[in-house]
Short mmCIF file of C-alpha atoms in Angstrom, two decimals:
data_model
loop_
_atom_site.label_atom_id
_atom_site.label_comp_id
_atom_site.label_asym_id
_atom_site.label_seq_id
_atom_site.Cartn_x
_atom_site.Cartn_y
_atom_site.Cartn_z
CA MET I 1 210.73 86.60 157.21
CA THR I 2 207.01 86.27 156.66
CA VAL I 3 206.88 83.33 154.25
CA LEU I 4 205.95 80.78 156.90
CA GLN I 5 202.39 81.52 158.00
CA ILE I 6 201.30 77.96 158.78
CA ALA I 7 197.67 77.78 159.91
CA SER I 8 196.77 74.18 159.03
CA ALA I 9 198.32 70.84 158.17
CA GLU I 10 197.33 67.92 155.96
CA ALA I 11 197.97 64.26 156.81
CA PRO I 12 200.53 63.02 157.63
CA TYR I 13 201.91 66.44 158.64
CA ASN I 14 199.03 66.97 161.05
CA ARG I 15 200.84 64.51 163.32
CA PRO I 16 202.92 66.49 165.85
CA ALA I 17 205.99 64.33 165.25
CA LEU I 18 205.99 65.29 161.56
CA GLY I 19 204.52 68.77 161.76
CA VAL I 20 207.15 69.99 164.23
CA ARG I 21 209.97 68.53 162.17
CA ALA I 22 208.65 69.93 158.89
CA ALA I 23 208.14 73.41 160.36
CA ARG I 24 211.63 73.30 161.88
CA LEU I 25 213.18 72.43 158.52
CA LEU I 26 211.23 75.13 156.66
CA GLY I 27 212.05 77.68 159.35
CA LEU I 28 215.77 77.06 159.07
CA ALA I 29 215.64 77.10 155.27
CA GLU I 30 213.83 80.44 155.40
CA ALA I 31 216.32 81.95 157.86
CA MET I 32 219.16 80.83 155.57
CA GLY I 33 217.48 82.35 152.51
CA LEU I 34 216.92 78.92 150.97
CA LEU I 35 213.17 78.88 150.45
CA PRO I 36 212.50 78.83 146.70
CA THR I 37 209.39 81.01 146.85
CA ALA I 38 208.31 84.26 148.45
CA ALA I 39 204.68 83.17 148.46
CA PRO I 40 203.34 82.57 151.99
CA ILE I 41 203.18 78.94 153.13
CA ALA I 42 199.95 78.64 155.11
CA ARG I 43 199.27 74.93 154.80
CA LEU I 44 201.72 72.21 155.79
CA ASP I 45 201.37 69.44 153.21
CA ARG I 46 203.46 67.35 150.83
CA ARG I 47 203.61 70.08 148.20
CA ALA I 48 204.76 72.71 150.71
CA ILE I 49 207.63 70.45 151.82
CA LEU I 50 208.67 69.04 148.44
CA GLY I 51 209.42 72.43 146.88
CA PRO I 52 211.98 73.43 149.53
CA VAL I 53 213.44 69.90 149.68
CA ARG I 54 214.00 69.93 145.90
CA HIS I 55 215.57 73.38 146.19
CA LEU I 56 217.98 72.10 148.86
CA LEU I 57 218.88 69.26 146.52
CA ARG I 58 219.73 71.77 143.77
CA GLN I 59 221.99 73.52 146.28
CA GLY I 60 223.78 70.22 146.96
CA ILE I 61 222.34 69.87 150.46
CA GLY I 62 220.93 66.59 151.74
CA ARG I 63 221.20 64.82 148.40
CA ASN I 64 220.43 61.25 149.51
CA ALA I 65 217.71 62.20 151.98
CA ALA I 66 216.09 64.59 149.49
CA LEU I 67 215.94 61.96 146.77
CA GLU I 68 214.37 59.40 149.10
CA PHE I 69 211.91 61.99 150.39
CA GLU I 70 210.31 62.15 146.93
CA THR I 71 208.75 58.68 147.32
CA ALA I 72 208.67 58.10 151.09
CA ALA I 73 205.21 57.65 152.59
CA ASP I 74 205.71 55.92 155.93
CA PRO I 75 205.39 58.57 158.70
CA GLU I 76 208.27 57.16 160.74
CA ARG I 77 210.56 57.18 157.72
CA LEU I 78 209.47 60.70 156.83
CA ALA I 79 210.37 61.80 160.36
CA GLU I 80 213.84 60.27 159.99
CA LEU I 81 214.37 61.97 156.65
CA LEU I 82 213.26 65.35 158.00
CA ASP I 83 215.73 64.96 160.87
CA ARG I 84 218.51 64.09 158.41
CA LEU I 85 217.70 67.04 156.17
CA HIS I 86 217.64 69.40 159.14
CA ALA I 87 220.99 68.10 160.41
CA GLU I 88 222.56 68.45 156.96
CA LEU I 89 221.16 71.96 156.61
CA LEU I 90 222.66 72.86 159.98
CA ALA I 91 226.01 71.64 158.70
CA SER I 92 225.81 73.58 155.40
CA PRO I 93 226.43 77.33 155.78
CA THR I 94 225.41 79.40 152.76
CA PRO I 95 226.92 82.84 153.49
CA HIS I 96 225.76 84.38 150.20
CA THR I 97 222.05 83.71 150.85
CA GLU I 98 222.36 84.16 154.61
CA ALA I 99 223.95 87.60 154.26
CA HIS I 100 221.11 88.63 151.95
CA GLN I 101 218.34 87.22 154.15
CA LEU I 102 219.73 88.45 157.45
CA GLY I 103 220.58 91.84 155.99
CA ASP I 104 216.97 92.30 154.91
CA LEU I 105 215.68 91.16 158.28
CA LEU I 106 218.07 92.77 160.75
CA GLY I 107 219.35 95.68 158.71
CA LEU I 108 222.98 95.98 157.64
CA ASP I 109 224.05 98.07 160.64
CA LEU I 110 222.89 95.50 163.19
CA LEU I 111 224.15 92.59 161.09
CA ALA I 112 227.54 94.32 160.78
CA ARG I 113 227.69 94.65 164.56
CA LEU I 114 226.74 91.00 165.05
CA THR I 115 229.20 89.61 162.49
CA SER I 116 232.13 92.03 162.91
CA ALA I 117 231.96 92.69 159.16
CA SER I 118 231.42 96.06 157.52
CA PRO I 119 228.08 96.91 155.88
CA THR I 120 229.91 97.30 152.57
CA SER I 121 231.40 93.82 152.83
CA LEU I 122 228.04 92.35 153.78
CA ARG I 123 226.47 93.90 150.70
CA ARG I 124 229.15 92.29 148.55
CA TYR I 125 228.68 88.89 150.20
CA ALA I 126 224.94 89.14 149.66
CA ALA I 127 225.39 90.10 146.01
CA GLY I 128 227.86 87.29 145.42
CA GLU I 129 230.60 89.78 144.52
CA ARG I 130 232.93 88.54 147.23
CA THR I 131 233.29 85.31 149.21
CA ALA I 132 232.79 85.72 152.93
CA PRO I 133 235.78 84.77 155.09
CA ASP I 134 235.31 81.57 157.06
CA ASP I 135 234.87 83.34 160.41
CA VAL I 136 232.20 85.68 159.04
CA ALA I 137 230.47 82.80 157.22
CA ALA I 138 230.35 80.84 160.48
CA ARG I 139 228.81 83.81 162.34
CA LEU I 140 226.23 84.38 159.61
CA HIS I 141 225.18 80.74 159.81
CA HIS I 142 224.98 80.76 163.60
CA LEU I 143 222.81 83.88 163.45
CA ALA I 144 220.55 82.24 160.86
CA VAL I 145 220.05 79.27 163.19
CA ILE I 146 219.21 81.65 166.07
CA VAL I 147 216.76 83.56 163.86
CA SER I 148 215.07 80.31 162.81
CA HIS I 149 214.17 79.74 166.47
CA LEU I 150 213.11 83.33 167.09
CA ALA I 151 210.81 83.38 164.06
CA GLY I 152 208.52 80.90 165.79
CA GLY I 153 207.62 83.50 168.40
CA TYR I 154 208.45 86.97 167.06
CA ASN I 155 207.73 89.09 164.02
CA ASP I 156 210.58 90.83 162.19
CA PHE I 157 210.57 93.85 164.54
CA GLY I 158 210.53 91.56 167.56
CA ILE I 159 213.51 89.57 166.27
CA ARG I 160 215.56 92.74 165.85
CA ARG I 161 214.65 93.90 169.35
CA TRP I 162 215.49 90.49 170.80
CA PHE I 163 219.15 90.96 169.92
CA LEU I 164 219.24 94.38 171.60
CA ARG I 165 217.19 93.95 174.78
CA PRO I 166 218.90 93.06 178.08
CA ARG I 167 218.21 89.50 179.24
CA PRO I 168 218.43 88.26 182.84
CA GLN I 169 219.73 84.92 181.52
CA LEU I 170 222.71 86.87 180.12
CA LYS I 171 223.34 88.76 183.40
CA GLY I 172 221.49 91.81 182.16
CA ARG I 173 223.28 92.01 178.83
CA SER I 174 221.62 91.94 175.44
CA PRO I 175 222.43 89.04 173.10
CA ALA I 176 224.35 91.46 170.87
CA THR I 177 226.47 92.65 173.80
CA ALA I 178 226.98 89.12 175.11
CA LEU I 179 228.32 88.02 171.72
CA GLY I 180 230.74 90.94 171.53
CA SER I 181 233.04 91.14 168.53
CA ASP I 182 234.98 88.46 166.65
CA TRP I 183 233.05 85.76 168.50
CA ASP I 184 233.34 82.05 167.89
CA PRO I 185 230.05 80.20 167.19
CA ASP I 186 231.37 77.30 169.27
CA GLY I 187 232.31 79.58 172.16
CA GLY I 188 230.44 79.87 175.44
CA ALA I 189 228.71 83.19 174.75
CA ALA I 190 227.48 82.15 171.30
CA GLN I 191 226.16 78.84 172.61
CA GLN I 192 224.42 80.58 175.51
CA VAL I 193 222.67 82.99 173.13
CA LEU I 194 221.65 80.05 170.94
CA ARG I 195 220.19 78.16 173.92
CA LEU I 196 218.24 81.28 174.88
CA ALA I 197 216.68 81.37 171.40
CA GLU I 198 216.08 77.60 171.39
CA ALA I 199 214.11 77.89 174.63
CA LEU I 200 211.36 79.68 172.70
CA ASN I 201 210.66 76.46 170.80
CA SER I 202 211.30 73.83 173.42
CA SER I 203 208.51 71.44 172.37
CA PRO I 204 210.19 68.15 171.53
CA ALA I 205 209.76 66.70 168.06
CA THR I 206 208.88 63.18 169.10
#
């Protein structure tokens, strides 16, 4: 989870309204294992965005928005397209890539605890040898969204610790304990853990 190392931005992505949206999209794509390159992205510019957008298109995600993004130049329209792409990415779980990415980041033992799936099954999902059940796929995607928020403030070690450290907002429980087993991403505990992660990146993209 070290691909995004953004230190500068080129117009129009040096505008906060675009820079925040672009970084949010790239962060979610990375957490889902959908960035097409392992090379660090240090500069936010058209080239840095187009590669991932084209990769999402090849995965069948955000087809219309991705095609329009190729030629869009107006900053307000770019902002709308980035919002659409982010929303469509949120609605497009990819358990194969997410199991691989999260397994590398969190370790299979922690990921198994968080998804209520065995390490062996997770390895098979990550390798594409078996299709993840819907409930496990939904948990993997929810965890990827959480990680995309955490990556803005923590390194890999810090993200792993975040899931295990007690939090006063969770009545002294860790996020992993608050989630429990066989949890529903739409349930109260999962949404509370997500809001806790979201609070790390509360700057509005306006």
